[in-house]
Short mmCIF file of C-alpha atoms in Angstrom, two decimals:
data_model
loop_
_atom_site.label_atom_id
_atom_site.label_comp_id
_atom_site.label_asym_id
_atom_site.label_seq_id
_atom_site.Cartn_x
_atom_site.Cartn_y
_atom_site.Cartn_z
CA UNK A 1 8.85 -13.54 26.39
CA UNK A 2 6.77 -15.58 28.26
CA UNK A 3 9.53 -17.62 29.27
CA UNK A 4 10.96 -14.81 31.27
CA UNK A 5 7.78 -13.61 32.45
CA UNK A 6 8.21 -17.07 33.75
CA UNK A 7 11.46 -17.04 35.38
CA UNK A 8 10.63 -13.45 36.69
CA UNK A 9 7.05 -15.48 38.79
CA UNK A 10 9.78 -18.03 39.79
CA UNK A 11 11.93 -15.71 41.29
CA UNK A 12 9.35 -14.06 43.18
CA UNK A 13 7.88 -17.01 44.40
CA UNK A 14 11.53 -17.57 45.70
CA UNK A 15 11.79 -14.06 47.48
CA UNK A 16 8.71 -14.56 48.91
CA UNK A 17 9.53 -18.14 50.35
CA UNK A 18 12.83 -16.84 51.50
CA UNK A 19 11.09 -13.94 53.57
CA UNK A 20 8.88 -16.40 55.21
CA UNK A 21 11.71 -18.70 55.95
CA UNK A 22 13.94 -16.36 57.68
CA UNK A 23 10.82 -15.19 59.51
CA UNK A 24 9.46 -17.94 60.73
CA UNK A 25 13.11 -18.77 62.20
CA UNK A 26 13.12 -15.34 64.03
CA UNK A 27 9.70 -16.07 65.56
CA UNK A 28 10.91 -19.50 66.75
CA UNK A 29 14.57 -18.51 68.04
CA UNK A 30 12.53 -15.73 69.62
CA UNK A 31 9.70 -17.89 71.63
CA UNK A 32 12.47 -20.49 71.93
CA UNK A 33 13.72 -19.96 75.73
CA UNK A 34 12.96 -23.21 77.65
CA UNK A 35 13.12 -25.34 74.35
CA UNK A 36 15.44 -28.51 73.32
CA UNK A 37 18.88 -27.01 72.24
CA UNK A 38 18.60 -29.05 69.08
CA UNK A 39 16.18 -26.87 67.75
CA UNK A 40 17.74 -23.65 68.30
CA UNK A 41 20.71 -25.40 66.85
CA UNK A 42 19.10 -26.11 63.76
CA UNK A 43 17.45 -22.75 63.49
CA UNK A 44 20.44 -20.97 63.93
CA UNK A 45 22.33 -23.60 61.53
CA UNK A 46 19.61 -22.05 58.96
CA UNK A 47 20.34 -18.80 59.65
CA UNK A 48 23.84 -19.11 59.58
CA UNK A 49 23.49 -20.85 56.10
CA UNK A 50 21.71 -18.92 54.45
CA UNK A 51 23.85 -15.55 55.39
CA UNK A 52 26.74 -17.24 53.45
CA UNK A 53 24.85 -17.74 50.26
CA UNK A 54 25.37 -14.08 49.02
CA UNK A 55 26.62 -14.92 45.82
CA UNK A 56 24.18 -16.57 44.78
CA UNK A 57 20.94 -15.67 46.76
CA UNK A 58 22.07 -12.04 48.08
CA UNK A 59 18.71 -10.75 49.52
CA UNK A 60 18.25 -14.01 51.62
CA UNK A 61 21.74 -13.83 52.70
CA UNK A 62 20.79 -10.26 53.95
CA UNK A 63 18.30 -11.25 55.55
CA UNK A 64 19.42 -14.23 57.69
CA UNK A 65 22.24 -11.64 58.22
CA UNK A 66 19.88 -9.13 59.84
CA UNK A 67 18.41 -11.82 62.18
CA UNK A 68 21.71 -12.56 63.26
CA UNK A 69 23.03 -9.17 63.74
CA UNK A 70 19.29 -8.80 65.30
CA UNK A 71 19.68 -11.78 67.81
CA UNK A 72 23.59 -10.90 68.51
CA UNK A 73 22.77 -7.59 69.76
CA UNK A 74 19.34 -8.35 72.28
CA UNK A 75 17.57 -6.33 69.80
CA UNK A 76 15.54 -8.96 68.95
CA UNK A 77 12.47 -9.02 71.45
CA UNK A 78 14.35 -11.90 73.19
CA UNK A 79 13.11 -11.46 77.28
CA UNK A 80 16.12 -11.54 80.60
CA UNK A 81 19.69 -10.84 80.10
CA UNK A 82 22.33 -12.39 77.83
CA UNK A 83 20.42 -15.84 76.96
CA UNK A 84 21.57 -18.68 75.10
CA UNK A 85 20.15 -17.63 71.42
CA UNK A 86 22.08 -14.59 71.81
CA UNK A 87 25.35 -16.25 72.63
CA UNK A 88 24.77 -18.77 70.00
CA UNK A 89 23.94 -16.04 67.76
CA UNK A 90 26.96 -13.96 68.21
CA UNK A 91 28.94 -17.41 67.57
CA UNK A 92 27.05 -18.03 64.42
CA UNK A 93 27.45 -14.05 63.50
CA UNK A 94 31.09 -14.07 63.99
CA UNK A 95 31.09 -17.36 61.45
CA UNK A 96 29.66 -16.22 59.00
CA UNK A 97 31.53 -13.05 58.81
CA UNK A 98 34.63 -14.51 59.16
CA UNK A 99 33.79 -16.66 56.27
CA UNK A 100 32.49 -13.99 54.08
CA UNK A 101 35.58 -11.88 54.88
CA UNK A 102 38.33 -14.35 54.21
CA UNK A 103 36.34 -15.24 51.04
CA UNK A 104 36.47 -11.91 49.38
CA UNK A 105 40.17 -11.16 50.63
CA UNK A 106 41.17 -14.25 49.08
CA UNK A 107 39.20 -13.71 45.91
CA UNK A 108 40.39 -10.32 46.06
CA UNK A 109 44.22 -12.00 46.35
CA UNK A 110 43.23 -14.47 43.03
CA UNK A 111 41.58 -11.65 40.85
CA UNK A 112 44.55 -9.57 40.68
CA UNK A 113 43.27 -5.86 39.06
CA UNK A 114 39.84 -7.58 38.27
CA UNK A 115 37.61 -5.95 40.38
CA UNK A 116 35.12 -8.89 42.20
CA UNK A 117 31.51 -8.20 41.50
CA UNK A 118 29.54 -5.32 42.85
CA UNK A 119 26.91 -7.49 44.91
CA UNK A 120 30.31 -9.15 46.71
CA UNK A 121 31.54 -5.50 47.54
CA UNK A 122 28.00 -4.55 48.87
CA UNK A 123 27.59 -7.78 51.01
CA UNK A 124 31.44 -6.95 52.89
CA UNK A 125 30.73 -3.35 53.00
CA UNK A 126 27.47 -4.37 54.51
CA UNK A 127 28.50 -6.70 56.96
CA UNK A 128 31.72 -4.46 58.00
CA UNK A 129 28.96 -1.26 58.73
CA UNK A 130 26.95 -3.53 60.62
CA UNK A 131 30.16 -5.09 63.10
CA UNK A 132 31.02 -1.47 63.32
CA UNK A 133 27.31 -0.89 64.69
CA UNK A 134 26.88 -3.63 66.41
CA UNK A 135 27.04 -3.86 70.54
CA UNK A 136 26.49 -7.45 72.34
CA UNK A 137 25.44 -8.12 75.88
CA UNK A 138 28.00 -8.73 78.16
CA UNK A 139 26.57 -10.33 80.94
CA UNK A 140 27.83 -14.14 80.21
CA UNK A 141 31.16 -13.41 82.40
CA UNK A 142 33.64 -12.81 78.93
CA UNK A 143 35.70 -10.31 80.15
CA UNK A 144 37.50 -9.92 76.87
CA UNK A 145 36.26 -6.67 74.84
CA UNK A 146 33.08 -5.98 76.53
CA UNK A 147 29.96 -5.27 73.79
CA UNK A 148 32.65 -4.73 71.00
CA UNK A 149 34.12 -8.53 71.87
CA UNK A 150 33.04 -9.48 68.27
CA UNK A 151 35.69 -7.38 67.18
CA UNK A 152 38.03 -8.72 69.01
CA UNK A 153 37.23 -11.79 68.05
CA UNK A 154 37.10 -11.46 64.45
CA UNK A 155 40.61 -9.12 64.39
CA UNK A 156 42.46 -11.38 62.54
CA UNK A 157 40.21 -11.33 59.41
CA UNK A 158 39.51 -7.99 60.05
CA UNK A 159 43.44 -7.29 60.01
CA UNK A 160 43.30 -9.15 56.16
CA UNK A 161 40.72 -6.44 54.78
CA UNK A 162 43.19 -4.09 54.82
CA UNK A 163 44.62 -5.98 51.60
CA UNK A 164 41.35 -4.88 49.86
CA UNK A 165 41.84 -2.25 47.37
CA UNK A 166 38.97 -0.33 48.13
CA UNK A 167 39.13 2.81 49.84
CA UNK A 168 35.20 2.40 51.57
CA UNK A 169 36.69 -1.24 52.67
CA UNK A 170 39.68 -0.04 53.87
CA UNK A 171 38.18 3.22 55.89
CA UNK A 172 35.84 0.40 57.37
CA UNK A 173 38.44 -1.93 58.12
CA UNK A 174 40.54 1.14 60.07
CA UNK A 175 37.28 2.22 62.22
CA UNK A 176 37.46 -1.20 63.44
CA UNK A 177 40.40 -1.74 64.10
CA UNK A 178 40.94 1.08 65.66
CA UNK A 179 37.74 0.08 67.63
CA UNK A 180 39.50 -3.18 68.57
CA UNK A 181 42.36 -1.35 69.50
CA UNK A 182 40.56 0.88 71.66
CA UNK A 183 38.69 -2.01 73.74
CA UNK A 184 42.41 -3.87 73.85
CA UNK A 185 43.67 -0.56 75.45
CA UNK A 186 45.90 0.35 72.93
CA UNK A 187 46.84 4.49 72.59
CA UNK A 188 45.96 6.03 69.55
CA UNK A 189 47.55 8.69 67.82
#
């Protein structure tokens, strides 16, 4: 017993160190206009990092998520137009997703009728609501789908998801495409 009371302070102490992290990264991609590209590199390499660890450390993953969804959209208290940490972010945002995507189609692929675990479901379902969401400045001269371009850009792993055998998946992956489709001009039925 007090072994787990143990492993229960551990785990805590880990949340809590997490939060601070991801934080602290925020603060500095946020106050970092005018600073040495090396360091938002590395503060975005963090970032992008950590949102890929959802299988094993889910609520940190969500929240270096958030900060990139955050940063990718100007939400973030960043000051001007489309900056740097923004564009970087949106790179870093459409990485990770595309990773996390073609992970769970492709685990989906291997498990056959084994459902993958419930925390793997939340994460894609979470990440698929917040593309859906999600609108990104426009002002760095890309043409190609306007505030939805993340779409775009991501349409070929968003195209896979319709493999998943889950009907919330699949009504996500349809709003988006049909999103995609939209910005690409296509005429929908």
């Amino acid at each position: 017993d007090s072994q787990r009371s143990l492993h229960a302070k551990v785990y805590r102490l880990v949340q809590e160190y997490d939060e601070a992290l991801v934080g602290t990264v925020r603060v500095c991609l946020q106050r970092s206009e005018g600073v040495e590209e090396v360091f938002r590199q590395r503060m975005l390499r963090i970032l992008t990092e950590g949102a890929t660890q959802g299988q094993s450390r889910s609520q940190f993953a969500r929240a270096c998520q958030a900060v990139l969804f955050s940063l990718a959209s100007g939400s973030s208290g960043l000051d001007g137009s489309l900056n740097s940490v923004e564009v970087e972010a949106q790179a870093s945002l459409s990485s990770v997703c595309e990773s996390v995507l073609r992970s769970y189609v492709l685990d989906g692929r291997r498990s056959g009728n084994c459902p993958l675990p419930a925390s793997r479901r939340a994460e894609v379902l979470h990440l698929l609501n917040q593309l859906h969401a999600l609108r990104v400045g426009t002002s760095d001269g890309n043409p190609r789908g306007g505030s939805q371009r993340h779409i775009v850009d991501l349409y070929p792993t968003i195209c896979q998801c319709v493999e998943i055998d889950d009907a919330d998946v699949r009504s996500l992956t349809r709003a988006l495409l049909l999103e995609a489709g939209g910005v690409l001009g296509v005429r929908q039925p």
